[in-house]
Coordinates of C-alpha atoms in Angstrom, one line a residue:
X23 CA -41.3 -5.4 59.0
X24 CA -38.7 -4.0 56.3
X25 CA -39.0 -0.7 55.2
X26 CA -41.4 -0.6 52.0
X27 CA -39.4 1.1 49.6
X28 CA -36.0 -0.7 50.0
X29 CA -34.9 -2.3 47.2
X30 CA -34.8 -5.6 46.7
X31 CA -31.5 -7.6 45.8
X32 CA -32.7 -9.2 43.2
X33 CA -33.7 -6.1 41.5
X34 CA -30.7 -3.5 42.0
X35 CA -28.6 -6.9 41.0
X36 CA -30.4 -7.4 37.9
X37 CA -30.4 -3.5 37.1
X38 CA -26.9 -3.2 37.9
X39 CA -25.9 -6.3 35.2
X40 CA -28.5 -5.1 32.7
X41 CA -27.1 -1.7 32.6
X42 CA -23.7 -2.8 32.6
X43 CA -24.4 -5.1 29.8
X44 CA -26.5 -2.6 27.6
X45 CA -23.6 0.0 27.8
X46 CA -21.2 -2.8 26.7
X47 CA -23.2 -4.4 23.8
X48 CA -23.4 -1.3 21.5
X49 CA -19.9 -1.1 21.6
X50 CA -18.7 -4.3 21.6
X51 CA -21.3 -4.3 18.4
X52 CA -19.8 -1.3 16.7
X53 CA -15.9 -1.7 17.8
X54 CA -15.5 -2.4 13.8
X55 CA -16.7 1.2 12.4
X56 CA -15.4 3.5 15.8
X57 CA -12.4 5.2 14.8
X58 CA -9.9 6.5 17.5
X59 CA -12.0 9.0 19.3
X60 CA -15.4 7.8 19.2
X61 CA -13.5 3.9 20.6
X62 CA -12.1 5.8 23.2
X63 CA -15.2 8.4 24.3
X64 CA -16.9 5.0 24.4
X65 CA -14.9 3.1 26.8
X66 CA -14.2 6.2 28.7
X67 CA -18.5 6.0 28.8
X68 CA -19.0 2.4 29.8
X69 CA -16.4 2.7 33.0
X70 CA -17.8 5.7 34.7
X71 CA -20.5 3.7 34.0
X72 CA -19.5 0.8 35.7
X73 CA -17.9 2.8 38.3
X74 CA -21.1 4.9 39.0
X75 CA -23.4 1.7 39.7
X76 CA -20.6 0.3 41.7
X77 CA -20.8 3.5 43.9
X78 CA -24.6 3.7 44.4
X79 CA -24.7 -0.3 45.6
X80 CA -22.1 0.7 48.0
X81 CA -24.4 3.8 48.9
X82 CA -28.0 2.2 48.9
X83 CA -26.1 -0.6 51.0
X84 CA -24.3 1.5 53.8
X85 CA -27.8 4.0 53.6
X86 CA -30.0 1.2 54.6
X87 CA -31.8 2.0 58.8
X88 CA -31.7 -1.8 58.6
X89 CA -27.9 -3.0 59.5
X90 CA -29.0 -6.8 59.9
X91 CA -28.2 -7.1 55.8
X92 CA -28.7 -10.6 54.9
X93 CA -26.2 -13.3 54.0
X94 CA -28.3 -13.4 50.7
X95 CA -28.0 -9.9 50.1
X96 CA -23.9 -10.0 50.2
X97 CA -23.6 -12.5 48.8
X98 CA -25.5 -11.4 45.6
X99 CA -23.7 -7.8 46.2
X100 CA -20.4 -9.7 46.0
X101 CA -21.9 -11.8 42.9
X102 CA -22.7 -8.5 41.3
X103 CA -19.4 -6.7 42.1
X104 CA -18.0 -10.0 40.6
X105 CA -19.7 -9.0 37.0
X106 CA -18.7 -5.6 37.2
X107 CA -15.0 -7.0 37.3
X108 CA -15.5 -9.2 34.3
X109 CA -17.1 -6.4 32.6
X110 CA -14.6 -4.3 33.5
X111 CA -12.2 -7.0 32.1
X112 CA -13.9 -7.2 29.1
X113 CA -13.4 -3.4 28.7
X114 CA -10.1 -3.6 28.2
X115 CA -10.2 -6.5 26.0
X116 CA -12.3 -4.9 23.5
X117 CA -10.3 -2.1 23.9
X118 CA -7.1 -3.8 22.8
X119 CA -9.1 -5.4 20.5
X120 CA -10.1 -2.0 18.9
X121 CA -6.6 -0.6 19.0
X122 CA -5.5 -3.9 17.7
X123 CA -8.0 -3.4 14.1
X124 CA -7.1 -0.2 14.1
X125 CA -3.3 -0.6 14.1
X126 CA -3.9 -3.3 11.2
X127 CA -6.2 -0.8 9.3
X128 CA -3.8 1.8 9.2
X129 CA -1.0 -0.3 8.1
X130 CA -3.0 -1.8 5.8
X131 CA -3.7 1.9 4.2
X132 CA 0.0 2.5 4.4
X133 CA 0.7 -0.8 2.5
X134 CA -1.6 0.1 -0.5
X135 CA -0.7 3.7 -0.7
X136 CA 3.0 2.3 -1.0
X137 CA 1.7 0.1 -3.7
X138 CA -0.1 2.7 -5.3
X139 CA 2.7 5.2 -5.5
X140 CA 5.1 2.6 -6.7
X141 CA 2.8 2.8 -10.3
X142 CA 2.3 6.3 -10.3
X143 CA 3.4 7.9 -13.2
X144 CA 6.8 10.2 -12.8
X145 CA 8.5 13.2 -14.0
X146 CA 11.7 11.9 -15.7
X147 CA 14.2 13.9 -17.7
X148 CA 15.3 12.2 -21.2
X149 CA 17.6 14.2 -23.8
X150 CA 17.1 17.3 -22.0
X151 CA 13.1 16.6 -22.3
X152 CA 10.5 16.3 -19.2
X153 CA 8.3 13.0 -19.7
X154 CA 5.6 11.4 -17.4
X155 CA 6.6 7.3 -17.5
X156 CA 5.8 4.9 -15.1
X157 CA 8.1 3.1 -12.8
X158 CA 8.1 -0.2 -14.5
X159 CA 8.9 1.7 -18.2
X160 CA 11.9 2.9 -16.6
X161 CA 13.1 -0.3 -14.9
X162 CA 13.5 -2.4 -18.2
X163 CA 14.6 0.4 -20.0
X164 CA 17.5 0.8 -17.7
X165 CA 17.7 -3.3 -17.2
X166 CA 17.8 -3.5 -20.9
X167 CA 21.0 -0.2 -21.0
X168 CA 22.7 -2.2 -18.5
X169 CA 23.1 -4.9 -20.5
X170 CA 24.4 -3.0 -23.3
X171 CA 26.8 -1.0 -21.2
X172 CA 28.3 -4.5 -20.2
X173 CA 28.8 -6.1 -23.7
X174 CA 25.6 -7.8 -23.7
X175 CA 24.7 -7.3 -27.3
X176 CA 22.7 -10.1 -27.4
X177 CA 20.7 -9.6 -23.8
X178 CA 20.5 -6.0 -24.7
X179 CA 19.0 -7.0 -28.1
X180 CA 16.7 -9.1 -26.7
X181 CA 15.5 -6.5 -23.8
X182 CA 15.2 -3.3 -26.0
X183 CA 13.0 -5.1 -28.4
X184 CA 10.8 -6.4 -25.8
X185 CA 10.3 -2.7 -24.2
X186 CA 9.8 -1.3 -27.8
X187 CA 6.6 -4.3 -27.9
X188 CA 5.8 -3.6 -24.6
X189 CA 6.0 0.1 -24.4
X190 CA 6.0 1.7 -27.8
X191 CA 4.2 5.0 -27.1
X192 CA 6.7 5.1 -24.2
X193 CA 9.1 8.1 -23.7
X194 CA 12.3 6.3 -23.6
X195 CA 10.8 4.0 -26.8
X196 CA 13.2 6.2 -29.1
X197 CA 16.1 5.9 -27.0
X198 CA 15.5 2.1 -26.7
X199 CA 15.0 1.6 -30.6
X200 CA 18.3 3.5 -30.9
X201 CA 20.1 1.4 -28.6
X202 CA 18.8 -1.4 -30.0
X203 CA 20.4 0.2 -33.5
X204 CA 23.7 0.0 -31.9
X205 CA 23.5 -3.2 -30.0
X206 CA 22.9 -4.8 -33.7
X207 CA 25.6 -2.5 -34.5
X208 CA 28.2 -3.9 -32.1
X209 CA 27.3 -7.5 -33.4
X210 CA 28.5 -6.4 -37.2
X211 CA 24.5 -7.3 -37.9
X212 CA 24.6 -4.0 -40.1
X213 CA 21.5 -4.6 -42.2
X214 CA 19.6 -5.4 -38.9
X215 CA 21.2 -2.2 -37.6
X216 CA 20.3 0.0 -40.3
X217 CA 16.3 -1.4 -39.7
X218 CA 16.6 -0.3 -36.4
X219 CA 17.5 2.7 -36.8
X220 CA 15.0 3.9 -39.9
X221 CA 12.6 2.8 -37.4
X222 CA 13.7 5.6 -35.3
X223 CA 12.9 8.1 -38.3
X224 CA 9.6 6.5 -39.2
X225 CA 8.0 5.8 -35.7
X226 CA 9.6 8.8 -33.4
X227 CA 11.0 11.2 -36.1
X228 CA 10.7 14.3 -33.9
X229 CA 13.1 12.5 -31.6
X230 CA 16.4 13.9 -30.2
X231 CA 17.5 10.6 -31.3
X232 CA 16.6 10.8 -34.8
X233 CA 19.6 13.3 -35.9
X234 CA 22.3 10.1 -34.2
X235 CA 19.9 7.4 -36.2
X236 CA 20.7 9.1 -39.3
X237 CA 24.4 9.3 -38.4
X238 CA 24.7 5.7 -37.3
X239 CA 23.1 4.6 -40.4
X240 CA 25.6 6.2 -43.0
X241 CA 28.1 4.3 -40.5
X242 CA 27.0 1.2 -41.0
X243 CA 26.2 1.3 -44.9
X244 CA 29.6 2.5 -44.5
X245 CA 30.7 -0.7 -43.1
X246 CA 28.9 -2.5 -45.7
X247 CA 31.1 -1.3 -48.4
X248 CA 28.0 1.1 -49.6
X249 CA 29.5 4.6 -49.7
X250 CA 26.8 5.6 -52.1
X251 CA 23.9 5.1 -49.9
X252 CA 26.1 6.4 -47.0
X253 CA 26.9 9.9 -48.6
X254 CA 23.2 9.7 -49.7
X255 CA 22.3 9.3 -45.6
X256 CA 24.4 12.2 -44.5
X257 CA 23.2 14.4 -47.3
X258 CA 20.2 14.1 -46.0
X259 CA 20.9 14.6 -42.0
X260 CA 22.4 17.8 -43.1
X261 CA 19.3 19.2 -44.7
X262 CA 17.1 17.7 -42.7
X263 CA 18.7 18.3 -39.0
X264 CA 20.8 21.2 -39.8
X265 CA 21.4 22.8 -36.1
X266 CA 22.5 19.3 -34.5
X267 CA 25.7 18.0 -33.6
X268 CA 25.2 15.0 -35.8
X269 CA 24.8 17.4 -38.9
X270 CA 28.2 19.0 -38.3
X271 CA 29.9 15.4 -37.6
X272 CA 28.1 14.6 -41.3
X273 CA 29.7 17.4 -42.7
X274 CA 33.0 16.2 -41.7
X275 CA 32.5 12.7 -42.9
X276 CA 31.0 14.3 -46.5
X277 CA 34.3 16.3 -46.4
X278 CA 36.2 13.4 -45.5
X279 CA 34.5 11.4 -48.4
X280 CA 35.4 13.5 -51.6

């Protein structure tokens, strides 16, 4: 008669999968939350495990007074050491499969904190002045200055009105009303000039532009035959802007005049 207290196959078989099993559930079932660590600590955890039931088959096996182990009894301890292996594989699966949503995770992080830094506000240096402006102000206004700079009057035209619309309260709005002054100014459109740049004077008056926008404007009511209002225009930049550059070069042109 077999010893009394010897396990039965059936049950350190069924113990052996149900433990392997319950260790690998709970992390199969959180793999999407684990980060690094806590993955790792787990799978570390679920193969000693493994490896620790594995070890005390072997043991209760090779322990037994009774060496006449049945055929039924290896064959369901090489059944069992059969699911251990797949559990084993499955380990490492869901342990590529972690580092796998992890990788994508973090480069998903990295995409959007590219995107998000690309519409961050930034310090940007404009007639000697610090301004905050965000990246896409700066792209048209230099898109729209690069036309300009390549005798694109028209283009330019076309560009600096559509940041002015776009951007008004922008720091680069004077400088792009000015320009577009010019642009109109390079065309021989002198009345359209002359609009543009009063609108520097009304909308951004405490502009380092505003000095030049008086000074281009006697220039073109100068090209219009209208020295009246152009004396008139430089009369007033001298009074008005006193210290700048513009003022001197409007006290040459006054001179120039009499």
């Amino acid at each position: 008669m077999k010893d009394s207290k010897m396990i039965k196959p059936s049950q350190f078989r069924l113990a052996a999968v149900a433990l392997a099993l319950a260790a690998w559930m709970p992390l199969q079932a959180s793999a999407g939350i684990l980060d690094d660590d806590e993955a790792r600590r787990a799978i570390l955890d679920l193969r000693a495990k493994v490896d620790a039931m594995s070890r005390d088959i072997n043991a209760r096996i090779d322990v037994k007074a009774d060496k006449n182990v049945t055929v039924d009894m290896l064959n369901q301890h090489e059944q069992t050491m059969r699911e251990i292996a797949a559990l084993r594989g499955q380990i490492e699966v869901l342990g590529n499969q972690i580092a796998m949503a992890q990788k994508g995770q973090k480069d998903l992080y990295a995409d959007l904190d590219a995107r998000i830094k690309k519409l961050e506000p930034r310090q940007e240096t404009i007639d000697g002045q610090t301004a905050e402006v965000l990246p896409t102000e700066k792209q048209a206004y230099d898109a729209a200055y690069a036309r300009f700079t390549s005798a694109d009057y028209a283009g330019a035209i076309s560009a600096f009105q559509d940041f002015v619309r776009r951007f008004p309260t922008s720091a680069y709005a004077p400088n792009a009303q000015y320009w577009l002054g010019n642009a109109y100014y390079m065309q021989r459109d002198y009345k359209n000039a002359i609009a543009a740049q009063e609108a520097v004077l009304s909308n951004y008056g405490t502009s380092p532009k505003a000095p030049d926008s008086m000074l281009n404007i006697a220039s073109n009511y100068a090209e219009l035959k209208d020295l009246k209002n152009a004396k008139k225009t430089l009369q007033q930049l001298v009074k008005k802007y006193p210290d700048t550059n513009a003022a001197q070069a409007a006290k040459d042109r006054l001179a120039a005049l009499k």
